[in-house]
Amino acid sequence: MSGPGGKPFDIPKRLVWKAWKQVKANKGAAGVDGQSIEAFEVDLRDNLYKIWNRMSSGTYFPPPVKAVEIPKPGGTRVLGVPTVADRVAQTVAALALEPRTESIFHDDSFGYRPGRGALDAVARCRRRCWEKDWVIDLDVRKFFDSVPWDLMIKAVAVNTTHEQRWIVLYVRRWLAALILTTEGRLAERDRGTPQGSAISPVLANLFMHYAFDSWLEREFPAVEFERFADDAVVHCATERRAREVLAALGTRMEQVGLELHPAKTKIVYCRDRNRRLDHEETAFTFLGYTFRARKAPTRDRTAIFSAFLPAVSKDALKKMGAELRSWRIHLRTTSDLGELARWMNPVIRGWIAYYGKFYRTALNVFLKRINTYLVRWARRKFKRLRSFKKAQRWWTGLLQRQPTLFAHWAYMTEF
């Protein structure tokens, strides 16, 4: 059956438009062609028509994906940056897949799904850590570099109709697209999907739905988990069951062409006031939050006890600290406080909204550092404030006059 105009595939133009709106909202860098979102928009109508026409005709072939290195704890991570046009094409496929995938995905899968987010996964993980004593902290070694194409395509094929066979066709092409390495050479791949592309999150979720979610629910129905893309935590009632599940998961990952990282995958005991066994591992990090025993007030706030709780991780604090230093606030003496607040506040609000959702006081030392930089800025800009006491009086007066100037002052005013 052909689509409108005798084209092999019926891809609605409104789906291409919706995909473009999503790509534009997500922003992002230029790909191998150097074309920015702004440049793409200059001839938007023609650019979107070309994408629709080629995809509907079966003649769309993705250009190479640009490899970009970004820092991560202990090294770097390579992201794949498609061109703007290719991001639109990939989003068309992702949007077409979404109704079907959302109908089958597990309730404990949180990554890159509408109406769900990382904080939802952290909240559920927190509750289950109170209910069950043992956790398996899973780390799949190089998931996005290792996932086998044949199983990925099989997972896509069983979730598409005959009319959607174009999705399978283009997924094959996207998986096999060349990579422009950081050294400037074109490289072929035989497995994996570039982390950072628009289609990768849906493909990763679909693959892990069969490789992990459905399998775990079938083999260990009493075991609960939270998964965000390839990052997962499994909850068990006993250490014996945790070891049993971990051994089975290792075998399962091998069956689907993956491998658990032997050094990063571990069994953790949720030690707190009521759970006092000795165990080598009593903390784990999930989605930027470190779960461990922490001081917490009782409900009536008359006493303090030890509870197993999440708070911002050391790696997350280190990353935020590096960004804060890169701003070089104390050297921006040509700006006034209003200007500083306008460009700093959106980032600070984002940090607080995410990392301050649970155990917000763990952010206090970092928020205090922001204030220290602001005082350094003032003492450098105004000669009269070189004296510490005068700077302190200036700071106190500023807080009285403009108490909401900076977003974090609602939580931390010391410097």
mmCIF file with all atom_site columns, N, CA, C and O in Angstrom, residues 1 9 16 58 67 89 103-104 106 122 127 145 158 224 249 272 327 338 380 387 392 395:
data_model
loop_
_atom_site.group_PDB
_atom_site.id
_atom_site.type_symbol
_atom_site.label_atom_id
_atom_site.label_alt_id
_atom_site.label_comp_id
_atom_site.label_asym_id
_atom_site.label_entity_id
_atom_site.label_seq_id
_atom_site.pdbx_PDB_ins_code
_atom_site.Cartn_x
_atom_site.Cartn_y
_atom_site.Cartn_z
_atom_site.occupancy
_atom_site.B_iso_or_equiv
_atom_site.pdbx_formal_charge
_atom_site.auth_seq_id
_atom_site.auth_comp_id
_atom_site.auth_asym_id
_atom_site.auth_atom_id
_atom_site.pdbx_PDB_model_num
ATOM 1  N N  . MET A 1 1   ? 0.847  -1.200  0.000  1.00 0.00 ? 1   MET A N  1
ATOM 2  C CA . MET A 1 1   ? 0.000  0.000   0.000  1.00 0.00 ? 1   MET A CA 1
ATOM 3  C C  . MET A 1 1   ? 0.880  1.246   0.000  1.00 0.00 ? 1   MET A C  1
ATOM 4  O O  . MET A 1 1   ? 1.851  1.331   0.739  1.00 0.00 ? 1   MET A O  1
ATOM 5  N N  . PHE A 1 9   ? 5.483  5.410   1.636  1.00 0.00 ? 9   PHE A N  1
ATOM 6  C CA . PHE A 1 9   ? 5.154  5.500   3.055  1.00 0.00 ? 9   PHE A CA 1
ATOM 7  C C  . PHE A 1 9   ? 4.265  6.711   3.335  1.00 0.00 ? 9   PHE A C  1
ATOM 8  O O  . PHE A 1 9   ? 4.504  7.798   2.802  1.00 0.00 ? 9   PHE A O  1
ATOM 9  N N  . VAL A 1 16  ? 5.961  15.817  10.926 1.00 0.00 ? 16  VAL A N  1
ATOM 10 C CA . VAL A 1 16  ? 7.259  16.458  10.670 1.00 0.00 ? 16  VAL A CA 1
ATOM 11 C C  . VAL A 1 16  ? 7.301  17.823  11.339 1.00 0.00 ? 16  VAL A C  1
ATOM 12 O O  . VAL A 1 16  ? 8.319  18.223  11.925 1.00 0.00 ? 16  VAL A O  1
ATOM 13 N N  . GLY A 1 58  ? 11.184 6.842   0.874  1.00 0.00 ? 58  GLY A N  1
ATOM 14 C CA . GLY A 1 58  ? 12.140 5.780   1.192  1.00 0.00 ? 58  GLY A CA 1
ATOM 15 C C  . GLY A 1 58  ? 13.547 6.119   0.789  1.00 0.00 ? 58  GLY A C  1
ATOM 16 O O  . GLY A 1 58  ? 14.433 5.248   0.789  1.00 0.00 ? 58  GLY A O  1
ATOM 17 N N  . ALA A 1 67  ? 30.954 13.225  16.422 1.00 0.00 ? 67  ALA A N  1
ATOM 18 C CA . ALA A 1 67  ? 31.326 12.796  17.768 1.00 0.00 ? 67  ALA A CA 1
ATOM 19 C C  . ALA A 1 67  ? 31.853 13.985  18.562 1.00 0.00 ? 67  ALA A C  1
ATOM 20 O O  . ALA A 1 67  ? 32.690 14.745  18.076 1.00 0.00 ? 67  ALA A O  1
ATOM 21 N N  . ALA A 1 89  ? 14.256 14.280  11.455 1.00 0.00 ? 89  ALA A N  1
ATOM 22 C CA . ALA A 1 89  ? 13.857 12.983  10.896 1.00 0.00 ? 89  ALA A CA 1
ATOM 23 C C  . ALA A 1 89  ? 13.781 11.914  11.995 1.00 0.00 ? 89  ALA A C  1
ATOM 24 O O  . ALA A 1 89  ? 12.826 11.121  12.042 1.00 0.00 ? 89  ALA A O  1
ATOM 25 N N  . SER A 1 103 ? 2.477  2.279   25.607 1.00 0.00 ? 103 SER A N  1
ATOM 26 C CA . SER A 1 103 ? 1.449  1.325   26.028 1.00 0.00 ? 103 SER A CA 1
ATOM 27 C C  . SER A 1 103 ? 2.049  0.046   26.601 1.00 0.00 ? 103 SER A C  1
ATOM 28 O O  . SER A 1 103 ? 1.358  -0.701  27.311 1.00 0.00 ? 103 SER A O  1
ATOM 29 N N  . ILE A 1 104 ? 3.322  -0.230  26.310 1.00 0.00 ? 104 ILE A N  1
ATOM 30 C CA . ILE A 1 104 ? 3.921  -1.480  26.790 1.00 0.00 ? 104 ILE A CA 1
ATOM 31 C C  . ILE A 1 104 ? 4.998  -1.258  27.848 1.00 0.00 ? 104 ILE A C  1
ATOM 32 O O  . ILE A 1 104 ? 5.327  -2.187  28.591 1.00 0.00 ? 104 ILE A O  1
ATOM 33 N N  . HIS A 1 106 ? 7.174  -0.528  31.116 1.00 0.00 ? 106 HIS A N  1
ATOM 34 C CA . HIS A 1 106 ? 6.952  -0.836  32.524 1.00 0.00 ? 106 HIS A CA 1
ATOM 35 C C  . HIS A 1 106 ? 6.760  0.446   33.328 1.00 0.00 ? 106 HIS A C  1
ATOM 36 O O  . HIS A 1 106 ? 7.343  1.485   33.021 1.00 0.00 ? 106 HIS A O  1
ATOM 37 N N  . VAL A 1 122 ? 13.953 8.828   41.537 1.00 0.00 ? 122 VAL A N  1
ATOM 38 C CA . VAL A 1 122 ? 14.637 8.987   42.825 1.00 0.00 ? 122 VAL A CA 1
ATOM 39 C C  . VAL A 1 122 ? 13.636 8.860   43.968 1.00 0.00 ? 122 VAL A C  1
ATOM 40 O O  . VAL A 1 122 ? 13.913 8.207   44.992 1.00 0.00 ? 122 VAL A O  1
ATOM 41 N N  . ARG A 1 127 ? 11.594 5.516   48.578 1.00 0.00 ? 127 ARG A N  1
ATOM 42 C CA . ARG A 1 127 ? 10.545 4.789   49.306 1.00 0.00 ? 127 ARG A CA 1
ATOM 43 C C  . ARG A 1 127 ? 10.870 3.305   49.401 1.00 0.00 ? 127 ARG A C  1
ATOM 44 O O  . ARG A 1 127 ? 10.720 2.686   50.472 1.00 0.00 ? 127 ARG A O  1
ATOM 45 N N  . ASP A 1 145 ? 27.425 2.004   23.402 1.00 0.00 ? 145 ASP A N  1
ATOM 46 C CA . ASP A 1 145 ? 28.440 1.568   22.446 1.00 0.00 ? 145 ASP A CA 1
ATOM 47 C C  . ASP A 1 145 ? 28.328 0.079   22.120 1.00 0.00 ? 145 ASP A C  1
ATOM 48 O O  . ASP A 1 145 ? 28.928 -0.381  21.143 1.00 0.00 ? 145 ASP A O  1
ATOM 49 N N  . VAL A 1 158 ? 8.790  -5.627  16.094 1.00 0.00 ? 158 VAL A N  1
ATOM 50 C CA . VAL A 1 158 ? 7.600  -6.226  16.711 1.00 0.00 ? 158 VAL A CA 1
ATOM 51 C C  . VAL A 1 158 ? 6.656  -5.166  17.279 1.00 0.00 ? 158 VAL A C  1
ATOM 52 O O  . VAL A 1 158 ? 5.562  -5.502  17.715 1.00 0.00 ? 158 VAL A O  1
ATOM 53 N N  . GLU A 1 224 ? 11.525 -5.522  42.911 1.00 0.00 ? 224 GLU A N  1
ATOM 54 C CA . GLU A 1 224 ? 11.150 -4.228  42.327 1.00 0.00 ? 224 GLU A CA 1
ATOM 55 C C  . GLU A 1 224 ? 12.393 -3.482  41.853 1.00 0.00 ? 224 GLU A C  1
ATOM 56 O O  . GLU A 1 224 ? 13.510 -3.752  42.317 1.00 0.00 ? 224 GLU A O  1
ATOM 57 N N  . LEU A 1 249 ? 21.104 -11.698 36.484 1.00 0.00 ? 249 LEU A N  1
ATOM 58 C CA . LEU A 1 249 ? 21.198 -10.516 35.622 1.00 0.00 ? 249 LEU A CA 1
ATOM 59 C C  . LEU A 1 249 ? 22.489 -10.529 34.809 1.00 0.00 ? 249 LEU A C  1
ATOM 60 O O  . LEU A 1 249 ? 22.493 -10.115 33.643 1.00 0.00 ? 249 LEU A O  1
ATOM 61 N N  . ASP A 1 272 ? 20.668 1.862   58.412 1.00 0.00 ? 272 ASP A N  1
ATOM 62 C CA . ASP A 1 272 ? 20.167 3.046   59.113 1.00 0.00 ? 272 ASP A CA 1
ATOM 63 C C  . ASP A 1 272 ? 19.935 2.716   60.582 1.00 0.00 ? 272 ASP A C  1
ATOM 64 O O  . ASP A 1 272 ? 20.497 1.736   61.095 1.00 0.00 ? 272 ASP A O  1
ATOM 65 N N  . TRP A 1 327 ? 32.485 30.598  35.498 1.00 0.00 ? 327 TRP A N  1
ATOM 66 C CA . TRP A 1 327 ? 31.820 31.886  35.310 1.00 0.00 ? 327 TRP A CA 1
ATOM 67 C C  . TRP A 1 327 ? 32.740 33.055  35.660 1.00 0.00 ? 327 TRP A C  1
ATOM 68 O O  . TRP A 1 327 ? 32.524 34.161  35.171 1.00 0.00 ? 327 TRP A O  1
ATOM 69 N N  . GLY A 1 338 ? 22.294 43.338  39.013 1.00 0.00 ? 338 GLY A N  1
ATOM 70 C CA . GLY A 1 338 ? 21.098 42.953  38.270 1.00 0.00 ? 338 GLY A CA 1
ATOM 71 C C  . GLY A 1 338 ? 21.446 42.093  37.068 1.00 0.00 ? 338 GLY A C  1
ATOM 72 O O  . GLY A 1 338 ? 20.764 41.093  36.787 1.00 0.00 ? 338 GLY A O  1
ATOM 73 N N  . ARG A 1 380 ? 36.086 43.616  44.665 1.00 0.00 ? 380 ARG A N  1
ATOM 74 C CA . ARG A 1 380 ? 36.962 43.943  43.534 1.00 0.00 ? 380 ARG A CA 1
ATOM 75 C C  . ARG A 1 380 ? 36.426 45.148  42.765 1.00 0.00 ? 380 ARG A C  1
ATOM 76 O O  . ARG A 1 380 ? 37.187 45.967  42.254 1.00 0.00 ? 380 ARG A O  1
ATOM 77 N N  . SER A 1 387 ? 37.792 46.500  52.776 1.00 0.00 ? 387 SER A N  1
ATOM 78 C CA . SER A 1 387 ? 37.775 46.060  54.164 1.00 0.00 ? 387 SER A CA 1
ATOM 79 C C  . SER A 1 387 ? 36.687 44.999  54.334 1.00 0.00 ? 387 SER A C  1
ATOM 80 O O  . SER A 1 387 ? 35.557 45.159  53.867 1.00 0.00 ? 387 SER A O  1
ATOM 81 N N  . GLN A 1 392 ? 31.024 43.205  54.698 1.00 0.00 ? 392 GLN A N  1
ATOM 82 C CA . GLN A 1 392 ? 29.990 42.509  55.460 1.00 0.00 ? 392 GLN A CA 1
ATOM 83 C C  . GLN A 1 392 ? 28.762 43.407  55.669 1.00 0.00 ? 392 GLN A C  1
ATOM 84 O O  . GLN A 1 392 ? 27.620 42.952  55.527 1.00 0.00 ? 392 GLN A O  1
ATOM 85 N N  . TRP A 1 395 ? 26.885 43.661  52.421 1.00 0.00 ? 395 TRP A N  1
ATOM 86 C CA . TRP A 1 395 ? 26.141 42.429  52.168 1.00 0.00 ? 395 TRP A CA 1
ATOM 87 C C  . TRP A 1 395 ? 24.845 42.392  52.968 1.00 0.00 ? 395 TRP A C  1
ATOM 88 O O  . TRP A 1 395 ? 23.778 42.083  52.430 1.00 0.00 ? 395 TRP A O  1
#
